[in-house]
Coordinates of C-alpha atoms in Angstrom, one line a residue:
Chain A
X1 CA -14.3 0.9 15.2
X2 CA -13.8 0.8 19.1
X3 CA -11.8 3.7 20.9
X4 CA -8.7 3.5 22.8
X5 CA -10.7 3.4 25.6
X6 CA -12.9 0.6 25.1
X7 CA -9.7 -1.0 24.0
X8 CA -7.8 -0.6 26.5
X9 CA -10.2 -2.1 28.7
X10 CA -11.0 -5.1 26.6
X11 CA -7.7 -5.8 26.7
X12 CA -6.9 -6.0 30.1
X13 CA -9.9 -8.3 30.9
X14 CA -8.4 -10.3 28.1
X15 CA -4.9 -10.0 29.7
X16 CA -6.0 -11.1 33.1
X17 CA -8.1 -14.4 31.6
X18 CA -4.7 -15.9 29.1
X19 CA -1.9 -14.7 30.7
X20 CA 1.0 -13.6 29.6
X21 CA 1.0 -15.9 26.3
X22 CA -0.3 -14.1 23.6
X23 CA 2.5 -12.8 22.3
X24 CA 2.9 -16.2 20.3
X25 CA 0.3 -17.0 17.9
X26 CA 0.1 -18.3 14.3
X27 CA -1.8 -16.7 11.6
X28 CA -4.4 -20.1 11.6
X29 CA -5.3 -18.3 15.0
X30 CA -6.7 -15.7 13.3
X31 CA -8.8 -17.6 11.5
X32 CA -11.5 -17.9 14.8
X33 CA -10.6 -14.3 15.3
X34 CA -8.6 -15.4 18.5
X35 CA -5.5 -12.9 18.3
X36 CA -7.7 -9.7 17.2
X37 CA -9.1 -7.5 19.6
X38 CA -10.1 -5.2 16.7
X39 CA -12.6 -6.5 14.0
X40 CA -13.7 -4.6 10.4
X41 CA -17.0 -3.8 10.0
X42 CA -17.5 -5.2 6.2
X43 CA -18.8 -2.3 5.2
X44 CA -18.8 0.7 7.2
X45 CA -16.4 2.5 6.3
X46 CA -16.2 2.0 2.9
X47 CA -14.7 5.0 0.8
X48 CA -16.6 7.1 -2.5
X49 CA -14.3 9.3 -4.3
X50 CA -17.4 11.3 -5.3
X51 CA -20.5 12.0 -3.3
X52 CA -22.2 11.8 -6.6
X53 CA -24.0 8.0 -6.4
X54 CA -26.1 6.3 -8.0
X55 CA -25.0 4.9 -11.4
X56 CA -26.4 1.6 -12.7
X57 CA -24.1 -0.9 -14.2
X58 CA -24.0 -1.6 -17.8
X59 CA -25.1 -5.4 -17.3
X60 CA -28.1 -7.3 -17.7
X61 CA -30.2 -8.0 -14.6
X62 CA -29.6 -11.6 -12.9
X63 CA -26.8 -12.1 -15.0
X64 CA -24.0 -14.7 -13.4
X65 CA -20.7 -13.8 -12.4
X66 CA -19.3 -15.4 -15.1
X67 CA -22.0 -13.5 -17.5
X68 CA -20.8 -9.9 -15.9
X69 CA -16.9 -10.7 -16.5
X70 CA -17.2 -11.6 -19.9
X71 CA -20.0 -8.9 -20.8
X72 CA -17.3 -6.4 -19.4
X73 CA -14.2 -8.2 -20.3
X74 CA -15.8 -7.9 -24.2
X75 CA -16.7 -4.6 -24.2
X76 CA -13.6 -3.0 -22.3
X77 CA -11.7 -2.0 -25.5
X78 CA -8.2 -2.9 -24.1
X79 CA -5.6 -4.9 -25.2
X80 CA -3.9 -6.0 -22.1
X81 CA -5.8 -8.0 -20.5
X82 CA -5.6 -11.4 -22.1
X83 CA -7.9 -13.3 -20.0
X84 CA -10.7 -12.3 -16.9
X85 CA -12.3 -15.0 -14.9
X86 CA -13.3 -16.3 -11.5
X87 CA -10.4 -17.3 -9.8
X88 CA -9.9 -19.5 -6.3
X89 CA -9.0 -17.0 -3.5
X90 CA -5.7 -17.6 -1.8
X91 CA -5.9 -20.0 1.6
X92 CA -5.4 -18.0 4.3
X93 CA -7.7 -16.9 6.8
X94 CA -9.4 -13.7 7.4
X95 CA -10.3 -12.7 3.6
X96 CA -13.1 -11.1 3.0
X97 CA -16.4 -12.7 2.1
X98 CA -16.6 -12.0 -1.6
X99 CA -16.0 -12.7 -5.4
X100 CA -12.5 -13.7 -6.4
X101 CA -11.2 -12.8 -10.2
X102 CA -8.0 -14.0 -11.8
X103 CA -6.6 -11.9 -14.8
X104 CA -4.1 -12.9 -17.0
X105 CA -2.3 -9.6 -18.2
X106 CA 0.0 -9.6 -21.3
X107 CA 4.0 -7.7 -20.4
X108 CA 6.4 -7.1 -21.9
X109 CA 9.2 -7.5 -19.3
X110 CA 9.4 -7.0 -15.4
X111 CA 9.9 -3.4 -15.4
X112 CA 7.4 -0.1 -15.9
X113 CA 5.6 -1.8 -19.1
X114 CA 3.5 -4.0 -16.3
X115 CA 1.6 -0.6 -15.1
X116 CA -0.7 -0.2 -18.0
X117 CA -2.3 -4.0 -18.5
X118 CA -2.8 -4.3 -14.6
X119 CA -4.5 -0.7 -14.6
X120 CA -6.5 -2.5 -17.5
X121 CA -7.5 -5.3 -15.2
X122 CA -8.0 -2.6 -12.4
X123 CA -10.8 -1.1 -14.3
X124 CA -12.0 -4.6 -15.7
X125 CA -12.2 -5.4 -11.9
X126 CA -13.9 -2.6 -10.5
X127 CA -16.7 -2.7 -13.1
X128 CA -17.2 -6.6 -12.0
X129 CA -17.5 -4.9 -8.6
X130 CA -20.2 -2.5 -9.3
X131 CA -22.2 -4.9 -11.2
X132 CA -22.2 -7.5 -8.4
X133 CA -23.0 -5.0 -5.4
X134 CA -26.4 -4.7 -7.2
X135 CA -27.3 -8.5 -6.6
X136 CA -25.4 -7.7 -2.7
X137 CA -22.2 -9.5 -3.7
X138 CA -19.1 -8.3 -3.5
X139 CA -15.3 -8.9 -5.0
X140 CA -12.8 -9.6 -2.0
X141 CA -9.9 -9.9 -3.6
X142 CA -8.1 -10.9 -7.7
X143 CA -4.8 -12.4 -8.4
X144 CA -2.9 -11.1 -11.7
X145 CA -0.5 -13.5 -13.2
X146 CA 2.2 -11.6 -16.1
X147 CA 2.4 -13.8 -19.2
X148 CA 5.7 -12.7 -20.5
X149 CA 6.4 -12.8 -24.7
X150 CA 8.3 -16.4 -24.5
X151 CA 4.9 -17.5 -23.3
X152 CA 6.3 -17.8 -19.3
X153 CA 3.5 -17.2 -17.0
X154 CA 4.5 -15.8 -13.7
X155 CA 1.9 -16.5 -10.8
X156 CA 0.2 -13.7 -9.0
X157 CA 2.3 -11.0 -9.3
X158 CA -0.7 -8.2 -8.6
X159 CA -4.2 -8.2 -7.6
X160 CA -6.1 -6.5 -4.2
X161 CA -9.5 -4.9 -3.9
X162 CA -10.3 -1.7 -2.0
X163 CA -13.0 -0.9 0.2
X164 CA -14.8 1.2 -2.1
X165 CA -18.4 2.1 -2.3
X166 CA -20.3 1.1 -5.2
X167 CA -22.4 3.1 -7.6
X168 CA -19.8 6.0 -8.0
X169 CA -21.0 8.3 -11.0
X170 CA -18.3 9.2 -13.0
X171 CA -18.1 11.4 -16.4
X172 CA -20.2 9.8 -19.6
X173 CA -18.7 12.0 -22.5
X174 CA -18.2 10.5 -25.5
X175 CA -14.9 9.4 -26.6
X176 CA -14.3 11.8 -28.9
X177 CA -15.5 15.0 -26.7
X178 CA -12.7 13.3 -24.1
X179 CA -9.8 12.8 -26.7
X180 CA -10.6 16.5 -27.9
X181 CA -10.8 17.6 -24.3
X182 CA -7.1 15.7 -23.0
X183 CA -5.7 17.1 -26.5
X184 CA -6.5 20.8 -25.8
X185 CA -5.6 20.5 -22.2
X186 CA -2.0 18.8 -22.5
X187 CA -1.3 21.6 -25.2
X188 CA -1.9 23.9 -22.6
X189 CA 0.5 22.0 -19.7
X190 CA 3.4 22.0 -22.4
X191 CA 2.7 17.9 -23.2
X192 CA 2.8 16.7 -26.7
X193 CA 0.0 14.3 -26.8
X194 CA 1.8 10.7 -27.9
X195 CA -1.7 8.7 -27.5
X196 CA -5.3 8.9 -26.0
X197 CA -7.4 5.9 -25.8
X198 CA -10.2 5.7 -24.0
X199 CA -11.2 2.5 -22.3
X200 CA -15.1 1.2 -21.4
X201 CA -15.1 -1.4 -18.3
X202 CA -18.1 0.7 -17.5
X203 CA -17.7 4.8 -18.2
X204 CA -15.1 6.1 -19.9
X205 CA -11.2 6.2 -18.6
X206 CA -9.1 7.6 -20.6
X207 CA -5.8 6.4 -21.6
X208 CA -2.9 9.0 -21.9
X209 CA 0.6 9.2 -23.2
X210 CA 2.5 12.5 -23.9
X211 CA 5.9 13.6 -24.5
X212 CA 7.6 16.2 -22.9
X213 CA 11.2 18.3 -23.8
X214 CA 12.4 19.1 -20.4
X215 CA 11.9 16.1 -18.2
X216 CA 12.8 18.0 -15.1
X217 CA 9.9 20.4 -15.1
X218 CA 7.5 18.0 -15.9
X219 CA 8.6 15.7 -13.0
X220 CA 7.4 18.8 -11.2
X221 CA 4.3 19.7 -12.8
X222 CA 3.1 15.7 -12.7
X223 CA 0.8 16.5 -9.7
X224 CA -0.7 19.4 -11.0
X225 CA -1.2 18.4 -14.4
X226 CA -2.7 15.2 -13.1
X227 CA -5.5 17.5 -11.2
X228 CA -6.1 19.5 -14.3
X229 CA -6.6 16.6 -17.1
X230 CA -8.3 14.3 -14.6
X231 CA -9.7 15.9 -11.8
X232 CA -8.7 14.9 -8.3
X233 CA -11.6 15.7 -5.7
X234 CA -14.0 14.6 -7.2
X235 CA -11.7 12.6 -10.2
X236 CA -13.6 13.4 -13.3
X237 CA -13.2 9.7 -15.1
X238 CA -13.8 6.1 -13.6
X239 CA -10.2 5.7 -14.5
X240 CA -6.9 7.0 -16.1
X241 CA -3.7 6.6 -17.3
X242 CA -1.1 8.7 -17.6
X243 CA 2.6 8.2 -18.6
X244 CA 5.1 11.0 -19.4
X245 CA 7.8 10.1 -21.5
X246 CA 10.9 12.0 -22.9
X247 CA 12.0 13.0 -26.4
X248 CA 13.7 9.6 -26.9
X249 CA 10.7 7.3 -26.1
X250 CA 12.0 6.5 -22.4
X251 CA 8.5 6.6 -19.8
X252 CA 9.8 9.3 -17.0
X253 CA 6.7 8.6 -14.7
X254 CA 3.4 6.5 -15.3
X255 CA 0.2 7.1 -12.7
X256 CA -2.9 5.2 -13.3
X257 CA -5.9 4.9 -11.0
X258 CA -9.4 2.6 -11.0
X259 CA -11.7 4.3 -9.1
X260 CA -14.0 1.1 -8.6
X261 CA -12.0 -0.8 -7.3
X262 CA -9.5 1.9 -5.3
X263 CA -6.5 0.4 -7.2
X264 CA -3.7 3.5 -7.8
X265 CA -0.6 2.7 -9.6
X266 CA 3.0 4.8 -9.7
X267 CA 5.8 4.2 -11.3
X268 CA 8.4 6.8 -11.2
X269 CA 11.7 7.1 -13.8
X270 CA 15.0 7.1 -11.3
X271 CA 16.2 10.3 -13.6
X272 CA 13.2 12.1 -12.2
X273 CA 12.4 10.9 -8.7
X274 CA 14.0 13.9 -7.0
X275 CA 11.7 16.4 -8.7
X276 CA 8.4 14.5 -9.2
X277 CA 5.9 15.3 -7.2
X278 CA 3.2 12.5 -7.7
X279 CA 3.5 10.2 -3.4
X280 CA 4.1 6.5 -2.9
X281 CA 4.6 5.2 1.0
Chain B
X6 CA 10.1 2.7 0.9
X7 CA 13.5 2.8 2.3
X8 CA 16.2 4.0 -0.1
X9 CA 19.7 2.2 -0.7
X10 CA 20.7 -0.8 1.5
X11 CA 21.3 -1.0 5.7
X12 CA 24.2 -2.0 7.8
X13 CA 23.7 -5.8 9.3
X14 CA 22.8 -5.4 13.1
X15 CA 25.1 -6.1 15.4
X16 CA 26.5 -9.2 16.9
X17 CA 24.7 -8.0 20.4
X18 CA 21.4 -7.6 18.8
X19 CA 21.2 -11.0 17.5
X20 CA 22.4 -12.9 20.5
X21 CA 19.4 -10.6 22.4
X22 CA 16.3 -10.7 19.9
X23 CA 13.7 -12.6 21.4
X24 CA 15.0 -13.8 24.5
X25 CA 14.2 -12.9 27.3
X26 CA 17.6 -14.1 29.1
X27 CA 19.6 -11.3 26.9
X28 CA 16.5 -8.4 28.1
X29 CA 19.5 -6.4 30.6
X30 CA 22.3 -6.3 28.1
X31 CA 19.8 -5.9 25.3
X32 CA 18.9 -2.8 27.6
X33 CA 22.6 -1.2 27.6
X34 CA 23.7 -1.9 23.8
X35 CA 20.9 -0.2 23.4
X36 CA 20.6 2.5 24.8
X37 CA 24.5 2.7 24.2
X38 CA 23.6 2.1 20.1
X39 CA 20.5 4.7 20.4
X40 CA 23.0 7.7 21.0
X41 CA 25.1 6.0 18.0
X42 CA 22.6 6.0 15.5
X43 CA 20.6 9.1 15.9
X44 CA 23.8 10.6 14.6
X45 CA 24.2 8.5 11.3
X46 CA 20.5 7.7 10.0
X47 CA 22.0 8.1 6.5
X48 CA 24.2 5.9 6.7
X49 CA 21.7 3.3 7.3
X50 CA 19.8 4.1 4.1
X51 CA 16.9 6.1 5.1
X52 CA 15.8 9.4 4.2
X53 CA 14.9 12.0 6.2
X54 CA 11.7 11.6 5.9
X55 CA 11.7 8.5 7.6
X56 CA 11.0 7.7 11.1
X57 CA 11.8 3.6 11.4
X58 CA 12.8 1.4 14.1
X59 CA 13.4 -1.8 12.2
X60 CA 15.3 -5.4 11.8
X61 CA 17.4 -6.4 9.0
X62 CA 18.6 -9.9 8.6
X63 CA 20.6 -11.0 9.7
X64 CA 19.5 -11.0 13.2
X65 CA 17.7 -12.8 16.0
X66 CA 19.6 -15.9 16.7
X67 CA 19.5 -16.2 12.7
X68 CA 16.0 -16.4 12.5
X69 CA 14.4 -15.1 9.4
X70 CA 12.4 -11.9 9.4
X71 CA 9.2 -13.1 7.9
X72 CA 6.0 -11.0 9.7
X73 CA 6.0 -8.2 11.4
X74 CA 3.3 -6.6 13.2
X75 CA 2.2 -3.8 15.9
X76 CA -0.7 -2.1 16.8
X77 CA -0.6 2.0 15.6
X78 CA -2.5 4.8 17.1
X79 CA -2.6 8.2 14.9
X80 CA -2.9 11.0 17.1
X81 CA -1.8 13.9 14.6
X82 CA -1.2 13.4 10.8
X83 CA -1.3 17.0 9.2
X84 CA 0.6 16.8 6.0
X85 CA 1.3 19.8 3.9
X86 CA -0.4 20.4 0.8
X87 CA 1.1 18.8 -1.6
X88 CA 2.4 15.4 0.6
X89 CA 1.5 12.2 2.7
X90 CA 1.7 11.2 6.3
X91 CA 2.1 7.7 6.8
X92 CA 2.1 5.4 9.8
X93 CA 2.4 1.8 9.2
X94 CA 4.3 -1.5 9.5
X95 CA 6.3 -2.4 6.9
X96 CA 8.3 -5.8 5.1
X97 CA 11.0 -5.7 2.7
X98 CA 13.1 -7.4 0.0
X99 CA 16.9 -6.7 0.1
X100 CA 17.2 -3.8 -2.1
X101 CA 13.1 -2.0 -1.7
X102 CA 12.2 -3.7 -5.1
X103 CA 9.6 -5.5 -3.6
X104 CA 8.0 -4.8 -0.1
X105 CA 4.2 -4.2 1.1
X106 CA 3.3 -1.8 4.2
X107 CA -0.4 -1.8 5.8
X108 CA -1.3 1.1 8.0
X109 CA -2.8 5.0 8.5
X110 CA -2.2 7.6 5.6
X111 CA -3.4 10.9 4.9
X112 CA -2.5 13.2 2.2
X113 CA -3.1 17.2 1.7
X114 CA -5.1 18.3 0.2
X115 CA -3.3 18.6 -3.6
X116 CA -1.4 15.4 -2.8
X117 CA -2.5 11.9 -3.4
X118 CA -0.8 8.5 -2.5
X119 CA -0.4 6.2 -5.8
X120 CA -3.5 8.5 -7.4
X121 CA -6.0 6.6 -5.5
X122 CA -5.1 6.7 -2.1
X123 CA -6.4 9.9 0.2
X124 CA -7.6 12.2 -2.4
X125 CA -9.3 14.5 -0.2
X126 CA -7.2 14.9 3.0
X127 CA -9.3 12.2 4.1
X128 CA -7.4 9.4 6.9
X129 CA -7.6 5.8 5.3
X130 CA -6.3 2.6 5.9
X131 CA -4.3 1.7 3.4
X132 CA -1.7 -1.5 1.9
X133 CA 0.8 -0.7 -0.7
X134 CA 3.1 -2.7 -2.6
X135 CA 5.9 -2.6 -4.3
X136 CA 5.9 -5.1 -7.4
X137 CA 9.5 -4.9 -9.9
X138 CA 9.8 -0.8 -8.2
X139 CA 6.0 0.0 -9.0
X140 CA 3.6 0.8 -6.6
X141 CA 0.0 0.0 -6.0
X142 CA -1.9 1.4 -3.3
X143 CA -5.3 0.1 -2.2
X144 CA -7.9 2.1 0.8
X145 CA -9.3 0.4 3.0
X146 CA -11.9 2.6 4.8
X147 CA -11.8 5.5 6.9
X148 CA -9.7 5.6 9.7
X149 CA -10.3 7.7 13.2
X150 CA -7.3 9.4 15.2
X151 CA -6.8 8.2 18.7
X152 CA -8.0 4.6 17.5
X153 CA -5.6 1.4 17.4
X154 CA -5.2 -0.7 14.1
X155 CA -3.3 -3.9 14.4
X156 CA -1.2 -4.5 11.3
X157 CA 0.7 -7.3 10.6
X158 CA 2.6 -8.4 7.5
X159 CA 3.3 -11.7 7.1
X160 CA 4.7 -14.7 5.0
X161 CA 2.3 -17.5 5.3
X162 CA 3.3 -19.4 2.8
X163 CA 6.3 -19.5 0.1
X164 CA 7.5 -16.0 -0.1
X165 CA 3.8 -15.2 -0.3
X166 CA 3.5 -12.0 2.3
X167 CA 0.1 -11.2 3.4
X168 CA -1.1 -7.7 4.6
X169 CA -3.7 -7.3 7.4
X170 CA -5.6 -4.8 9.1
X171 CA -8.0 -5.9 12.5
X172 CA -7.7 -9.3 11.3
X173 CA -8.5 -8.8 7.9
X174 CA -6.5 -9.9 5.0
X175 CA -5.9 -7.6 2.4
X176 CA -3.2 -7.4 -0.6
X177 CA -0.1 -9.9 -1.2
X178 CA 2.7 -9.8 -2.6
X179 CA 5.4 -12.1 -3.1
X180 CA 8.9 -11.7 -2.4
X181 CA 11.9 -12.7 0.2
X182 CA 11.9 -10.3 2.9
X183 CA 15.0 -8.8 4.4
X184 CA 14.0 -6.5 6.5
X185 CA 11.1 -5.8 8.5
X186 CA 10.1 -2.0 10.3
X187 CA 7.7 -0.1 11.8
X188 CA 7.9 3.9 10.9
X189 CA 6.4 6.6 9.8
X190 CA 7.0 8.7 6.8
X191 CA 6.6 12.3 5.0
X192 CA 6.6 11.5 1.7
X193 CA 8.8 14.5 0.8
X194 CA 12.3 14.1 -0.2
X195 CA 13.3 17.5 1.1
X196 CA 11.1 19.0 3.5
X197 CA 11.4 18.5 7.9
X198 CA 9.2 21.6 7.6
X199 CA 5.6 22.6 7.3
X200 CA 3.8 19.4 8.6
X201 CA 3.2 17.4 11.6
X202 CA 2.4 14.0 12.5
X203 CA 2.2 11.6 15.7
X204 CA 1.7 7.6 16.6
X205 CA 2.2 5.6 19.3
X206 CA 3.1 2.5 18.2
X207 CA 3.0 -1.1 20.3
X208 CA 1.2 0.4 23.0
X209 CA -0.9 -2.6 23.1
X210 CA -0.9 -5.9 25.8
X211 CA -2.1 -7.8 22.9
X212 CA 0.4 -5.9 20.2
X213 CA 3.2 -5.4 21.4
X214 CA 5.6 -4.9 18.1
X215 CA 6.6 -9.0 17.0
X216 CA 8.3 -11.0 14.5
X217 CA 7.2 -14.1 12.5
X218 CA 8.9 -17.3 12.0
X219 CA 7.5 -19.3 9.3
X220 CA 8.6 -22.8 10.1
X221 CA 7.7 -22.3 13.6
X222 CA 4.7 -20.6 13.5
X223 CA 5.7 -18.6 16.0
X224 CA 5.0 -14.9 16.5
X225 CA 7.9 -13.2 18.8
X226 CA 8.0 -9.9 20.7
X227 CA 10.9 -7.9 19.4
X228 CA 13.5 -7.0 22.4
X229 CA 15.6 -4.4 20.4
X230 CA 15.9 -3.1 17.1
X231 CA 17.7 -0.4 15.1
X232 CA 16.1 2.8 14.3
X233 CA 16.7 5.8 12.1
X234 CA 15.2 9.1 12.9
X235 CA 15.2 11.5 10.3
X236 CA 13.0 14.5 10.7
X237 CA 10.9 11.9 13.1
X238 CA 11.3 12.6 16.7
X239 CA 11.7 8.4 18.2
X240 CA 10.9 7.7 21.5
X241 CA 10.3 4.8 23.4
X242 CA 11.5 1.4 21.5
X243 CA 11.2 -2.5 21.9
X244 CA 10.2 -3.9 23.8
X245 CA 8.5 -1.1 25.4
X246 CA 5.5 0.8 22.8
X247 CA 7.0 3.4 21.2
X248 CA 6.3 7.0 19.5
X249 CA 7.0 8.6 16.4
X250 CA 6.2 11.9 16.2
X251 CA 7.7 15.3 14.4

């Protein structure tokens, strides 16, 4: 990352060889890097959510790209992922050098119900990740197309990849010591637990879905409670999901996050949005 | 995001956008409109804790709005506890259904953006999108104060909009774009208190704040825009760099 010095500089040398014509470029110019002054450094400034490092993947050794989807696309435990494969990245210039997956997620309509398959891909995805930073590769980018119920497929309505270091150590409890754990704890915030899954891309991320009486309040206490089942600096899990819904079944907010692969999901219920607390730009 | 919908620009503004012929009465609707809008930012749609100078279509000669891009310098984000500081360009549908932003973010130090995005205070690049009204936020490395990004959004092809950072391309998403801004936000609904925040946007010879035209190819610096202030302190605008800052 250069200063605004340096910048500065390099750009008035810049200036004072073109002209005055840069301000018209198209985005093939940025494919020989001729309208950047600024390059990223692949991998410099890569974030960790925890400083602890060093897990190992759950893949065989040498294994193909293909081998590492399907090892961890079989073992997730999911259901909304219907299909995980290498895909064809997008042509456009400037991706990153890398891996690119295609998921096919199963929803049920264009609304909130899209959050928890594509978190399911999310994890699916950052596992993939993990396991191919061991062999030095990387995953630039996916594409996640929505197969609807009437079977229509609609073409890359998700997908992205953050710059996230690999190897992140995350809890291994067991799935019942988790469930017992989330059950306790949501008693405690006031939450009646609805459903905890726990899912298995590579360690454990559990999958939560509680009720609540009085919407309001627990638009309120969404951050907090999000800190106190799933830990926030350091998170505790690879993953979660959490969606809040009301007495009659309607989701007030859903939050998921995939700490491999940096993806964080929000979805907020209109009837709440002036008293959740849970941040979206 | 912005919230409810935005008043077209004016008849002036579009004749001016982009041309360099229109620059000296560009220049006096302007400054004329500034004193205008300061004084009804809600009416425009955005809330207070937005600091935006943006187009909406229609505008510029009827050209559509499909890039946008700037170069953004954080001097100061400081969020309170429990919120975000963001600095960022920014590309919209016609109702904030669909949009994606690339750009500087920070959170305090109980808040989070999207649950994965600046969990420990920390300063990130980031893109978010906005799919069907959810959100997805992806980091994309530490970021330094008192260092120029260039982000740009654009729709390279079909209503596929591309997010970069330095060159790099990030996220998608696909959508028709409407409007197009560059602003910073407190992601509080409620609060001009208790935080503080500062860019300097455009302030660039290579990025100064442009538009994109698809068919064209064509990447045009913006002459005039609207803005909305909220608990943002504006000054500065196109096509001179500009500063956002509370």
């Amino acid at each position: 990352m250069k200063t605004r010095k340096s910048t500065r500089m390099k750009v008035m040398v810049i200036v004072a060889v073109v002209g005055v014509g840069l301000a018209y470029f198209s985005i093939s110019d940025l494919r020989s890097g001729s309208a950047s002054s600024r390059s990223e450094s692949p991998n410099g400034s890569r974030l960790a959510y925890t400083s602890k490092l060093g897990h190992k993947p759950r893949v065989p050794a040498g294994a193909s790209i293909s081998d590492i989807i399907s090892t961890i696309f079989g073992r997730y435990g999911g259901k909304g992922v219907i299909s995980a494969a290498e895909g064809v990245p997008p042509d456009v210039p400037g991706l990153r050098r890398g891996a690119w997956l295609h998921f096919i997620v199963g929803v049920a309509a264009k609304d909130e119900r899209v959050n928890r398959p594509e978190w399911e891909s999310d994890l699916i995805e950052g596992a993939v990740a993990d396991a191919l930073a061991g062999s030095g590769r990387a995953v630039a980018g996916s594409t996640i197309d929505w197969k609807l119920p009437d079977g229509t497929i609609l073409r890359a309505m998700g997908g992205g990849m953050g710059d996230i270091l690999p190897g992140q150590t995350f809890s291994s409890a067991t799935t019942d010591a988790i469930r017992a754990a989330l059950a306790g704890e949501l008693t405690k915030l006031g939450l009646r637990p609805l459903q905890i899954g726990v899912l298995h891309a590579d360690q454990p991320a559990p999958a939560v879905i509680a009720e609540t009486g009085d919407p309001l309040a627990a638009a309120a206490a969404a951050a907090a409670d999000i800190r106190d089942l799933f830990g926030q600096d350091p998170p505790k899990y690879e993953g979660y999901y959490f969606e809040v819904r009301d007495l009659s079944g309607r989701p007030l907010f859903i939050q998921s996050a995939s700490f491999r692969s940096g993806a964080g999901r929000l979805w907020i219920s209109p009837t709440v949005s002036n008293a959740v607390t849970l941040n979206h730009g | 995001m912005r919230q409810g919908s935005h008043e077209p620009i004016s008849v002036a503004f579009r004749r001016g956008c982009g041309r360099a012929k229109w620059r000296p009465l560009v220049a006096v609707v302007l400054a004329v409109s500034t004193i205008a809008l300061v004084g009804v930012s809600s009416a425009h749609g955005f809330a207070d804790r937005f600091g935006v100078f943006y187009l909406q279509e229609p505008c510029c000669g009827g050209d559509p709005l499909e890039g946008t891009g700037a170069s953004i310098e954080g001097d100061a984000l400081t969020p309170d506890k429990y919120f975000c500081i963001l600095f960022r360009s920014d590309a919209e549908n016609s109702n904030g259904t669909y949009a994606i932003q690339a750009g500087l973010a920070r959170c305090g130090t109980n808040g989070t953006l999207d649950g994965t995005c600046s969990l420990s205070n920390n300063l990130i690049k980031f893109v978010e999108k906005v799919v069907a009204s959810s959100f997805t936020c992806y980091p994309h490395g530490a970021a330094s104060l008192f260092s120029e990004y260039d982000t740009w959004l654009a729709d390279g092809s079909g209503t596929t909009w591309f997010a970069y950072i330095n060159g790099t391309a990030y996220e998608s998403s696909s959508f028709t774009g409407n409007l197009i801004d560059e602003s910073g936000e407190h992601t509080s609904t409620d609060s001009c208190s208790g935080w503080s925040g500062h860019a300097v946007f455009a302030d660039d010879g290579l990025w100064p704040w442009q538009r994109y035209v698809k068919a064209t190819r064509t990447w045009t610096q913006i002459q005039a825009s609207q803005h909305s202030h909220g608990c943002w302190t504006l000054n500065g605008g196109p096509p001179s760099p500009f500063d956002i800052s509370h």
